[in-house]
Tab-separated table of C-alpha atoms and ligand atoms in Angstrom:
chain	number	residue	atom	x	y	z
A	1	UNK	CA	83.758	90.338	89.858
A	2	UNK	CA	86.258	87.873	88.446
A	3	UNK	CA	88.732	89.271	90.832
A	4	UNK	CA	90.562	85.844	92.063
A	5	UNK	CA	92.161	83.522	89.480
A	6	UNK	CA	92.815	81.106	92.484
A	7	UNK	CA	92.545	81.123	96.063
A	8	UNK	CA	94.578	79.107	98.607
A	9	UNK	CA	92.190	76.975	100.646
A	10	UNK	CA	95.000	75.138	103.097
A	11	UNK	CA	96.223	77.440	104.714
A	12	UNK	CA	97.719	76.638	107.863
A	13	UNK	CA	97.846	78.903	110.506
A	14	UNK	CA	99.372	76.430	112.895
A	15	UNK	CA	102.169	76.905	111.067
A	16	UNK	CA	103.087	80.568	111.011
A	17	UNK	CA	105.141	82.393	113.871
A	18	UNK	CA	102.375	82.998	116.932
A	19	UNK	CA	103.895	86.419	117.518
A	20	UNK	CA	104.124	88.506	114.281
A	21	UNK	CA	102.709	91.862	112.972
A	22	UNK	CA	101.069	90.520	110.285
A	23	UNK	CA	99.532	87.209	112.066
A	24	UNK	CA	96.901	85.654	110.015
A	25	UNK	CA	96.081	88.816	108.108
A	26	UNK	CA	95.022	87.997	104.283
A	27	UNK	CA	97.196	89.755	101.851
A	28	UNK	CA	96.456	88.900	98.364
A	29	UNK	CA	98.598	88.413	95.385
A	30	UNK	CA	98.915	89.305	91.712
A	31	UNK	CA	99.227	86.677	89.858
A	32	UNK	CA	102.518	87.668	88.312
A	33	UNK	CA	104.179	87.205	91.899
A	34	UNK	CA	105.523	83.586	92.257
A	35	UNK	CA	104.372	81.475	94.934
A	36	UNK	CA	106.201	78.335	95.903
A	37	UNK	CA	104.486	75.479	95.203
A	38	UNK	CA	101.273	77.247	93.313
A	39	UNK	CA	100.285	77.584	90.224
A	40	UNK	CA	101.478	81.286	88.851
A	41	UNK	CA	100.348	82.514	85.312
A	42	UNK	CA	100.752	86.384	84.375
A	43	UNK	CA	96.601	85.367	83.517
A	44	UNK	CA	97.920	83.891	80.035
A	45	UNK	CA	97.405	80.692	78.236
A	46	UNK	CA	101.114	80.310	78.133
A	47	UNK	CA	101.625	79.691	81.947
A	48	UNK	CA	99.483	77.550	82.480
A	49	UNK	CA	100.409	74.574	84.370
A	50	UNK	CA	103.447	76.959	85.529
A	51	UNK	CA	104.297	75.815	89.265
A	52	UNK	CA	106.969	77.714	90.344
A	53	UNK	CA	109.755	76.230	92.991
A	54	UNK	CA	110.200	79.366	94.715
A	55	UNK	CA	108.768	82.513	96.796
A	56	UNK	CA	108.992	85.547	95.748
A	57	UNK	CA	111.028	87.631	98.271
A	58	UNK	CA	108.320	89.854	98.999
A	59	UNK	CA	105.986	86.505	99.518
A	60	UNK	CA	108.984	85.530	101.586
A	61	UNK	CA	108.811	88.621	103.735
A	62	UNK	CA	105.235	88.707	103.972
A	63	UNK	CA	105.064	84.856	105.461
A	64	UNK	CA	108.203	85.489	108.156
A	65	UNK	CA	105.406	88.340	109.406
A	66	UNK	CA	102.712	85.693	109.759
A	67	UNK	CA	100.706	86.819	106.738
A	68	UNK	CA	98.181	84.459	105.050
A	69	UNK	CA	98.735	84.296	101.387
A	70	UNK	CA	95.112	84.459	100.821
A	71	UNK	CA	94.537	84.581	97.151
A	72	UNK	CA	96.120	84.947	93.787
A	73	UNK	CA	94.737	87.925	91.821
A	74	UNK	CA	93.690	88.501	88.198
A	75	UNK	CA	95.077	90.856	86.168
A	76	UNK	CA	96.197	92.097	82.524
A	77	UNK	CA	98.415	89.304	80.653
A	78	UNK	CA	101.949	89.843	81.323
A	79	UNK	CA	100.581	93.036	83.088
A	80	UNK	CA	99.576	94.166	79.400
A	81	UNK	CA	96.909	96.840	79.586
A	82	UNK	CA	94.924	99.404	81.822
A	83	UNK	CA	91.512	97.825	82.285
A	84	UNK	CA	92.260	93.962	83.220
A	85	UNK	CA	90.322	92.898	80.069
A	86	UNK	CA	93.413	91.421	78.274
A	87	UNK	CA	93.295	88.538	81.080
A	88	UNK	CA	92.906	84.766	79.046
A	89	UNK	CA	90.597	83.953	82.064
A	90	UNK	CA	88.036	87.111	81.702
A	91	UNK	CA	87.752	90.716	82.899
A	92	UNK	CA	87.303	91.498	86.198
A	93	UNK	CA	84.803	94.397	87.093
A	94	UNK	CA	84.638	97.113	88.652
A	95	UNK	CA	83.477	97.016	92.666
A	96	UNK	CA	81.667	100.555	92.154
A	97	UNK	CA	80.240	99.907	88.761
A	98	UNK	CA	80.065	96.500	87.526
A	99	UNK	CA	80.018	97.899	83.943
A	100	UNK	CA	83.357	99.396	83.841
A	101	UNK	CA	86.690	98.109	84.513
A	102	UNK	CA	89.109	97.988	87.022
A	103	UNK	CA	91.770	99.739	85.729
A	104	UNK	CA	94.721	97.711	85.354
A	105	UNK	CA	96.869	95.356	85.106
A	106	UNK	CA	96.825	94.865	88.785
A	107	UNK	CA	92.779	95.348	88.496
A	108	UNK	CA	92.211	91.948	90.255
A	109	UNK	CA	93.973	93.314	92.970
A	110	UNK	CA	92.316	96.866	93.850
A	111	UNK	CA	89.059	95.138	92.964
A	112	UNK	CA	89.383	92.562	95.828
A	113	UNK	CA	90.715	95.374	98.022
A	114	UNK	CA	88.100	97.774	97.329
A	115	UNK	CA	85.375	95.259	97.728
A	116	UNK	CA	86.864	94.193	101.146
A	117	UNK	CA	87.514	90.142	99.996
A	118	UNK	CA	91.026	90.971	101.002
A	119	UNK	CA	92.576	93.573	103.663
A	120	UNK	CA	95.563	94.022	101.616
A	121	UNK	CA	97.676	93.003	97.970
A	122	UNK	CA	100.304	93.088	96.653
A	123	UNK	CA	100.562	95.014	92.584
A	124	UNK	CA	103.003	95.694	90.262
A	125	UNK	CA	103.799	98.306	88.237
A	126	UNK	CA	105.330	99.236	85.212
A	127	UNK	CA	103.455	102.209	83.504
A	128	UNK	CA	100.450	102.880	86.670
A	129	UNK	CA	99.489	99.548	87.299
A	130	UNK	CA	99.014	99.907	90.780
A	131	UNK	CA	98.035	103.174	90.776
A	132	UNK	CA	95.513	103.505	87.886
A	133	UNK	CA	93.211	100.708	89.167
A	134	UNK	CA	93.726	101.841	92.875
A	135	UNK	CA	92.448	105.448	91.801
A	136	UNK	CA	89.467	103.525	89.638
A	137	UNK	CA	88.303	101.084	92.510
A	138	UNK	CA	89.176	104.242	95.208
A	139	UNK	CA	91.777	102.539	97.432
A	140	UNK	CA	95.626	103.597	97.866
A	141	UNK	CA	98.358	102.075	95.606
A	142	UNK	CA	101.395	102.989	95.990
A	143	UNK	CA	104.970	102.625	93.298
A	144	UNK	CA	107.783	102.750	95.539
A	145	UNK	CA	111.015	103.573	93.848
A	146	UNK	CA	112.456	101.961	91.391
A	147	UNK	CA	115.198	99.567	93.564
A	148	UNK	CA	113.059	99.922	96.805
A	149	UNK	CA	111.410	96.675	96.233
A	150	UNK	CA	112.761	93.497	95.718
A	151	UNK	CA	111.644	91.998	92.345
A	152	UNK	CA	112.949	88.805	92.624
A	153	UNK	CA	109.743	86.833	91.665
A	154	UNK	CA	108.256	89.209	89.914
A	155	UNK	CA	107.564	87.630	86.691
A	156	UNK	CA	109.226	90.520	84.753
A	157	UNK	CA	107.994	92.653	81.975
A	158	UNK	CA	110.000	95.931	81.508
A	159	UNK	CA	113.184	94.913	84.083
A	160	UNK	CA	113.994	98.992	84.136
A	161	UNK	CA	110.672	100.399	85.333
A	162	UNK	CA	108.447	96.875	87.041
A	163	UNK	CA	108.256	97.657	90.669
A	164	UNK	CA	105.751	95.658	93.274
A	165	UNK	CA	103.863	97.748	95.562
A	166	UNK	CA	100.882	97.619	98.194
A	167	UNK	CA	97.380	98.208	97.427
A	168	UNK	CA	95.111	99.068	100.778
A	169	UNK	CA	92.409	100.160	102.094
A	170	UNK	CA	94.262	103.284	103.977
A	171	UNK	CA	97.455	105.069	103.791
A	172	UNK	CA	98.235	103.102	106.970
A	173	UNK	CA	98.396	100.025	106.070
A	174	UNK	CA	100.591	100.875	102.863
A	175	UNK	CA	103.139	102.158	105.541
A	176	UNK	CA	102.483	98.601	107.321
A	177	UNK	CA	102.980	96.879	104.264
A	178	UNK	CA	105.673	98.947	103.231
A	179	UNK	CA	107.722	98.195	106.436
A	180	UNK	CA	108.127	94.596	105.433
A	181	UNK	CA	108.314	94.440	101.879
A	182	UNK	CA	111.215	97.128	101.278
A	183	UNK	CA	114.812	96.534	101.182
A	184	UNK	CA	118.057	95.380	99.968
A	185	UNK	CA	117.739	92.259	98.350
A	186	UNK	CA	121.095	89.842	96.992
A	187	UNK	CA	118.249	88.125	95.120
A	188	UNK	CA	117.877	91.013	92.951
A	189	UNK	CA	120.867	93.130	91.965
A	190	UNK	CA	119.406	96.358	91.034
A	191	UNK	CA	117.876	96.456	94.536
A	192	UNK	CA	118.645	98.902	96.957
A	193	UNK	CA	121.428	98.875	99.685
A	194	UNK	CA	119.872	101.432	101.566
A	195	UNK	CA	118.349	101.456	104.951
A	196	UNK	CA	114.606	101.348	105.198
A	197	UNK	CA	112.912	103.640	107.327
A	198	UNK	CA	109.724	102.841	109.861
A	199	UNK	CA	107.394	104.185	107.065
A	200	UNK	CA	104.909	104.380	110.401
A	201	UNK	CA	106.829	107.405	111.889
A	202	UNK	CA	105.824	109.501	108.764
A	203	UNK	CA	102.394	109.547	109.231
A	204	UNK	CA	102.158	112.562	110.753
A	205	UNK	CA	98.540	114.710	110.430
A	206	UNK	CA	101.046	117.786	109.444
A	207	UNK	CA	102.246	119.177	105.854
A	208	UNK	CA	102.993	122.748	107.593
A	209	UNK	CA	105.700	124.025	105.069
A	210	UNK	CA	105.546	120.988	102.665
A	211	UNK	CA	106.005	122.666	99.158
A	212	UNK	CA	103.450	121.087	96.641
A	213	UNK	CA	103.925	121.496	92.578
A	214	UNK	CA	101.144	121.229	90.350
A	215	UNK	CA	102.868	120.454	87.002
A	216	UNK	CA	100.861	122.644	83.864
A	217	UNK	CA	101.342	119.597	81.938
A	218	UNK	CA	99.077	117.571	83.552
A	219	UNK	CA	95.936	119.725	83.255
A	220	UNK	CA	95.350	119.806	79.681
A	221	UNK	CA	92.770	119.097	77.328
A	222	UNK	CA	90.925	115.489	77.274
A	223	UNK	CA	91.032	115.304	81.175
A	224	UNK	CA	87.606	114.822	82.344
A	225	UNK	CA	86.550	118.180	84.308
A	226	UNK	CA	85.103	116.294	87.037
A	227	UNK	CA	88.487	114.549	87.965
A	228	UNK	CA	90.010	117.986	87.353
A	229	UNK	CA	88.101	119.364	89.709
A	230	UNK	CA	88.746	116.765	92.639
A	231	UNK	CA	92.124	117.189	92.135
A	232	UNK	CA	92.269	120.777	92.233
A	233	UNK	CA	90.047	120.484	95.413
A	234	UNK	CA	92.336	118.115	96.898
A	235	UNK	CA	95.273	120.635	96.201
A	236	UNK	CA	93.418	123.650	97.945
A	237	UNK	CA	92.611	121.104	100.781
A	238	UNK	CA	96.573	120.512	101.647
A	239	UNK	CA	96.909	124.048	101.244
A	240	UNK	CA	94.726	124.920	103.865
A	241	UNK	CA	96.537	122.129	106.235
A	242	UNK	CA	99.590	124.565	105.452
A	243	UNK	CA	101.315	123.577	102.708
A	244	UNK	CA	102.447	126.006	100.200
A	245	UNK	CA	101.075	125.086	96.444
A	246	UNK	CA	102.856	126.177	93.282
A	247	UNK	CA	102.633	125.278	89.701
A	248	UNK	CA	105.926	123.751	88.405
A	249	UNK	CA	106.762	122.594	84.657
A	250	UNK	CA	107.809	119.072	83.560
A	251	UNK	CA	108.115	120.238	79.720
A	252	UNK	CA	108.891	116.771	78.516
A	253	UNK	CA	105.562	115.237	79.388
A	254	UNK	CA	104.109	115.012	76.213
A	255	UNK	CA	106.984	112.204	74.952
A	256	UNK	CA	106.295	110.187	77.723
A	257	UNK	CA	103.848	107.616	76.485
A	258	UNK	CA	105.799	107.499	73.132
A	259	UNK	CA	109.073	106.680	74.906
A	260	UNK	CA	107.174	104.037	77.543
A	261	UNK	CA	105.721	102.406	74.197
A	262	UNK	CA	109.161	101.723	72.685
A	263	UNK	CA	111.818	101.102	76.028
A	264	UNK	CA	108.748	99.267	77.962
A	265	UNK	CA	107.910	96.834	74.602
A	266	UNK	CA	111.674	96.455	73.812
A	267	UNK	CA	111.919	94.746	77.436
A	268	UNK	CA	108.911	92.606	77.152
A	269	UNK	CA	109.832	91.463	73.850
A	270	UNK	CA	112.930	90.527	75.142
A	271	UNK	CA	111.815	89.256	79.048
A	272	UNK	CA	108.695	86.842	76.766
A	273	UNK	CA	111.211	85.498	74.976
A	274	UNK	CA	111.539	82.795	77.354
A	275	UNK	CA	108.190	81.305	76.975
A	276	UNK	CA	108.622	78.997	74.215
A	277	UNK	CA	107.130	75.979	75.306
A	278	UNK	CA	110.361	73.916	76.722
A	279	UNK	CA	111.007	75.210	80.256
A	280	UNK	CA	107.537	76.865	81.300
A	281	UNK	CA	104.036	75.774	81.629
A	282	UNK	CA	101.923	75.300	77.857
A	283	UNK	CA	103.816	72.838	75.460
A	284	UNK	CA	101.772	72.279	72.505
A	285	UNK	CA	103.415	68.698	71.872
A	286	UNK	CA	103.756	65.731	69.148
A	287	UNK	CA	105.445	68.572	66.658
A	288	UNK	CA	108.604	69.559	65.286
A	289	UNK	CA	110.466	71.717	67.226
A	290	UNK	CA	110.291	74.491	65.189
A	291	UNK	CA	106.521	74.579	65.258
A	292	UNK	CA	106.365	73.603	68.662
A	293	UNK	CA	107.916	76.976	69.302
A	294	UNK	CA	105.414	78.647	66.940
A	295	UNK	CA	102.152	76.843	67.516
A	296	UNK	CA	103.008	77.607	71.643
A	297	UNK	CA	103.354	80.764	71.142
A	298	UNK	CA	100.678	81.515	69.003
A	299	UNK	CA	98.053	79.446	71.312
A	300	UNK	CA	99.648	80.520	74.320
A	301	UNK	CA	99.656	84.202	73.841
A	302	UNK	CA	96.990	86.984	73.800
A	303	UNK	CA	96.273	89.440	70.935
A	304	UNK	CA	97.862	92.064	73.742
A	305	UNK	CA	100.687	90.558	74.624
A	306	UNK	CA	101.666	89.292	70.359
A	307	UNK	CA	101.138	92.700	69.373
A	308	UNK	CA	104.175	93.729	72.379
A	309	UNK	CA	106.149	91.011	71.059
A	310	UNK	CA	105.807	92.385	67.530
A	311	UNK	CA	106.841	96.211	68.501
A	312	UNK	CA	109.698	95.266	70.753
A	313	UNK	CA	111.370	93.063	68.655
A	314	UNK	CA	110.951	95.719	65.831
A	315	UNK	CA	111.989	98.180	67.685
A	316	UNK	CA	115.299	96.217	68.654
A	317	UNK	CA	115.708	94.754	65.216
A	318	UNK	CA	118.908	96.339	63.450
A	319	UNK	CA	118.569	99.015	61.407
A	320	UNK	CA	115.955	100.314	63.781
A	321	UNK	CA	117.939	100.488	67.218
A	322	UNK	CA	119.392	103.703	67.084
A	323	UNK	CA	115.978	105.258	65.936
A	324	UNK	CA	113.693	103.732	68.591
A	325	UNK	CA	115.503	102.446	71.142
A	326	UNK	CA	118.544	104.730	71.740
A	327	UNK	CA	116.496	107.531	71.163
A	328	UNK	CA	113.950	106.458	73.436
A	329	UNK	CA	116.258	105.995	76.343
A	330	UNK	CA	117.627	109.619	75.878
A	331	UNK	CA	114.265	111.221	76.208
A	332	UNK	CA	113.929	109.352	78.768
A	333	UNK	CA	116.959	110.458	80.482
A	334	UNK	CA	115.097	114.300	79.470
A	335	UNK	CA	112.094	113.196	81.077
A	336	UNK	CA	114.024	112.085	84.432
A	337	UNK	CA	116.020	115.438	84.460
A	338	UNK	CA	112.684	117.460	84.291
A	339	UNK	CA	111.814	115.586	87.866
A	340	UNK	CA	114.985	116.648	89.162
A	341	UNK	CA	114.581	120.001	88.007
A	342	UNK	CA	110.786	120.257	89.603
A	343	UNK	CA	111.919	118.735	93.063
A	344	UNK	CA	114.524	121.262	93.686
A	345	UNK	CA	111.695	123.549	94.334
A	346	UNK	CA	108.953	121.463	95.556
A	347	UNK	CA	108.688	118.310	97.766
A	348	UNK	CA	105.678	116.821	96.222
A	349	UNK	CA	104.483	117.046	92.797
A	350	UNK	CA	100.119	116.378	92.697
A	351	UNK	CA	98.811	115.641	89.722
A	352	UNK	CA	95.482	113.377	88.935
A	353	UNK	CA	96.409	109.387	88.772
A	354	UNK	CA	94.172	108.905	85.451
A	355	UNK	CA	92.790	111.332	83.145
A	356	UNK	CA	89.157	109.968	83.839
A	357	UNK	CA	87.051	107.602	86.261
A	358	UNK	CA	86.871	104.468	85.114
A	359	UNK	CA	85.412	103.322	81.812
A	360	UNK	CA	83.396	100.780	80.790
A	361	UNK	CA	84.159	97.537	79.700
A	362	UNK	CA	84.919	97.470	76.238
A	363	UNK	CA	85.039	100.537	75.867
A	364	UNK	CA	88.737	100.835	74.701
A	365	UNK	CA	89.952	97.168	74.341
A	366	UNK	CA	90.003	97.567	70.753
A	367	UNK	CA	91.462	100.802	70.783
A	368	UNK	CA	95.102	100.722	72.262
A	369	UNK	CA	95.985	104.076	71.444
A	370	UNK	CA	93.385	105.314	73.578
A	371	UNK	CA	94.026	102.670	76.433
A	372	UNK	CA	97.404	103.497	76.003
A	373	UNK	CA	96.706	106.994	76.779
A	374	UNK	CA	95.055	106.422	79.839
A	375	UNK	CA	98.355	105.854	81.444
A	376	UNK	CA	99.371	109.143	80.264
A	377	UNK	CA	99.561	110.802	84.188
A	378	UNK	CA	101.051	107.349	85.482
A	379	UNK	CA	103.960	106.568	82.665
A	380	UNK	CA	106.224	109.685	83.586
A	381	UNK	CA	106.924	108.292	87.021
A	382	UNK	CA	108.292	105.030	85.714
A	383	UNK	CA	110.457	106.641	83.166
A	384	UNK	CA	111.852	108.527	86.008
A	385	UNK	CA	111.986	105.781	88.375
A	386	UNK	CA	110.552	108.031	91.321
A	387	UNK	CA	108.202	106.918	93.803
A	388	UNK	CA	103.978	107.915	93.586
A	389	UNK	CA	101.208	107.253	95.395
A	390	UNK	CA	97.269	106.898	94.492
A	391	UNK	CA	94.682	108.151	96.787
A	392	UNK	CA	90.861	108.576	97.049
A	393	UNK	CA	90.166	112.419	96.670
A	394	UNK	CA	86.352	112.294	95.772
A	395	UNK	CA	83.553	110.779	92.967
A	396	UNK	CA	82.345	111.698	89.899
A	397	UNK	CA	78.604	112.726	89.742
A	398	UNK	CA	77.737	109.283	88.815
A	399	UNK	CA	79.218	107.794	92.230
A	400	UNK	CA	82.683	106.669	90.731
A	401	UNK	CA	85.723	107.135	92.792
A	402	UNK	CA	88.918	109.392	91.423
A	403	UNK	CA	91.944	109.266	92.697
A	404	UNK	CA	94.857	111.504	93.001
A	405	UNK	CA	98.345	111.034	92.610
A	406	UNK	CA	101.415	112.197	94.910
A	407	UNK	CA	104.775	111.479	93.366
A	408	UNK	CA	107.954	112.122	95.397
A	409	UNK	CA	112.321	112.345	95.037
A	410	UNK	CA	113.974	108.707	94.822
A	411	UNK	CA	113.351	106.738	98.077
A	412	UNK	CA	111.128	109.445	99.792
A	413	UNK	CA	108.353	107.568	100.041
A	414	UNK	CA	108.029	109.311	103.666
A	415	UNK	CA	106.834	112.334	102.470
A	416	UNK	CA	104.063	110.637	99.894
A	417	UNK	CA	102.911	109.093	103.479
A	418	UNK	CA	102.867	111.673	105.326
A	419	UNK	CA	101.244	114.212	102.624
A	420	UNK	CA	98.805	110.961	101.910
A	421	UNK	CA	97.898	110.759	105.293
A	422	UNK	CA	97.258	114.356	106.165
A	423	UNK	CA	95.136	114.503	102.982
A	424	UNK	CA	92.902	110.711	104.352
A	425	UNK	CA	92.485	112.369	107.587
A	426	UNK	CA	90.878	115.451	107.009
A	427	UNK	CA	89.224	114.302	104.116
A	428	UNK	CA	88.062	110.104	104.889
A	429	UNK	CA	86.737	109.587	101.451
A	430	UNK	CA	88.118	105.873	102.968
A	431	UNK	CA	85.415	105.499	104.498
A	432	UNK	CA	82.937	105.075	101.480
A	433	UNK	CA	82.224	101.638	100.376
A	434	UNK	CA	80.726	100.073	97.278
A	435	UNK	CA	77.707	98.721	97.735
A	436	UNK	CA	77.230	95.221	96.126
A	437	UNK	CA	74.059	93.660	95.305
A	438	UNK	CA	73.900	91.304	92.798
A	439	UNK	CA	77.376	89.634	91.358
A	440	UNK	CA	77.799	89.914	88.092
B	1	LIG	N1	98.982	100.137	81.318
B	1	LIG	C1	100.380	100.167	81.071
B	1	LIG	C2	100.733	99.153	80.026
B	1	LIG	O1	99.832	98.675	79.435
B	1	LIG	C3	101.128	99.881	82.340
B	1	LIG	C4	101.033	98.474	82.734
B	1	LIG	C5	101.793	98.176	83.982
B	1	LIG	O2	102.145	99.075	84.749
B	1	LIG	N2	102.092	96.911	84.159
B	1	LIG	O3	101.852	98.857	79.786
């Protein structure tokens, strides 16, 4: 399944706190999460060799509650893509369907989850790429807001939307996670100072009253009927455990991949800049520095990852600033105000997590617009900074899992839990497995 890059054979219980919530419990990692003293790459070329002298905070939090850091996870490079395929160390497959992808970039991640080789781990997620691959492998991912989450660690590729995140088997143990990994951080200055709630207490078997928006812009043409039709389900479902359901309009929708394709590259353009070959892992050596630079670069890097380069620095290049960038961020700000708009009249907006299951290998790698696109549901929620959850809510006729998506105001994560966990509970599509014979 290719979903490990690396896994961390010495552990040593013996050395963890006897009493903690968390004792011995595997949680795996993306491997754009630094771990003290391990090798970390971001799955390129360019890392390799990369050892970083530090712990992530949230790795930091997750050993002071006795967690085993069990294994580092394979992903997109640089978190690059939707289906894991753009990794330099192979694609990882799909736990339902070893045929199609992941999802992605934190497909190593919801694979190993799904597939039970790790109770927990740990995404990240910039444009869906926690939720996308948790709604493809049929596990819950969850985006907390934007500041909720520490990100010191996180190897960084847009700084104004990345966000880490749990990916689990249950709604539960995202709450679990959740407890530990939120919070202000004086690591990272645009996290929160806010208090952080016992994400437990909201899991509550009750929506009674909970207004629910279905935004018209997310059931349009080129959604597969069959997710369409689990999500509606899922929709009637709460409304039958008493919430009230009503279509709401986020008219700026359809910008929202454009936008996330010029802010999100401008960042990483700007974030990769720093992998040059002097301070960081590859160093193609014995060459002038000017082509050390280039010939690193060029060996180091992925066809995904150059062509992000490429945009963002166009994009930021003068002459070109005020028609990309700045214009970008001011949609965005019109894509943010439509949220604020829709959640004065509901508490929830429910929407699918992808427009499809998930697709097969190859299928789109050399096609970004249409991989691009399959973030489409995902992007808005980044752009707004808001916090959304992904779900099981049934399969496709041909066994593969869909998942739908629960997005919430800034730092209400509660009520994704508890509308999550009302939804698990009557429903227990959690308790379907994939059935593995024969590795590929
Ligand atoms: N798939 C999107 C992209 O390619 C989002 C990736 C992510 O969230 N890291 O940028």
């Amino acid at each position: 399944m290719n979903a490990f890059l690396r896994f961390n054979p010495e552990y040593d219980l013996s050395s963890q706190p006897g009493v903690s919530p968390l004792f011995g419990v595997p949680v795996s990692v993306k491997d754009n999460i630094c771990i003290q003293g391990k090798e970390t790459t971001c799955a390129s070329k360019i890392l390799k060799g990369h050892v970083p002298p530090y712990d992530a905070t949230v790795i930091e939090r997750l050993k002071s509650k006795g967690a085993t850091i069990f294994g580092q996870c394979n992903m997109d490079e640089f978190a690059f893509g939707s289906s894991s395929e753009t990794s330099a160390f192979g694609p990882v497959r799909n736990p339902w369907d070893l045929d199609r992808v992941p999802g992605g970039s934190s497909g190593g991640s919801a694979a190993a989850v799904s597939a039970d080789m790790t109770l927990a781990a740990l995404g990240s997620d910039t444009g869906g790429s926690i939720r996308q691959p948790a709604a493809f492998c049929g596990v819950v991912g969850l985006k907390p807001t934007y500041g909720r989450v520490s990100r010191f660690g996180l190897i960084a590729f847009g700084s104004s939307f990345d966000q880490i995140g749990p990916i689990t088997k249950t709604v539960e143990d995202a709450a679990i996670l959740m407890n530990i990994l939120a919070g202000h951080d004086s690591k990272d200055s645009t996290s929160a100072p806010m208090p952080v709630p016992d994400y437990t207490k909201a899991l509550r078997r009750d929506v009674r009253g909970l207004r629910i928006g279905l935004p018209e812009e997310y059931f349009i043409e080129g959604i597969d009927p069959e997710v369409e039709k689990n999500v509606r389900a899922a929709a009637e479902i709460l409304k039958r455990l008493g919430a009230e359901v009503k279509s709401v309009k986020l008219p700026h929708t359809a910008y929202s991949v454009a936008v996330y394709y010029i802010v999100a590259v401008a960042e990483a353009s700007s974030n990769l800049g720093r992998f040059d070959g002097v301070e960081y892992g590859l160093r193609i050596p014995e060459k002038p520095l000017r082509e050390m630079y280039f010939e690193t670069r060029d060996q180091g890097f992925g066809r995904e990852a150059k062509r992000r380069i490429l945009l963002g620095t166009f994009v930021l290049s003068s002459g070109y600033y005020e028609a990309y960038y700045l214009k970008g961020q001011k949609v965005r700000t019109l894509i943010r105000d439509d949220f604020n708009k829709a959640f004065k009249e509901v508490d929830v907006i429910l929407t699918p997590t992808a427009p499809t299951a998930a697709f097969k290998i190859g299928e789109k790698l050399n096609d970004p617009l249409a991989m691009y696109l399959s973030d489409i549901f995902t992007i808005p929620v980044n752009l707004a900074g808001i916090p959304a959850i992904s779900i099981p809510c049934g399969f496709t006729s041909s066994g593969l899992p869909v998942g739908l998506q629960l997005m919430a105001k800034p730092f209400d994560e509660e009520t994704l839990f508890r509308t999550a966990y009302a939804f698990e509970q009557e429903t227990e599509f959690y308790k379907k497995n994939p059935k593995l014979d024969g590795e590929k």
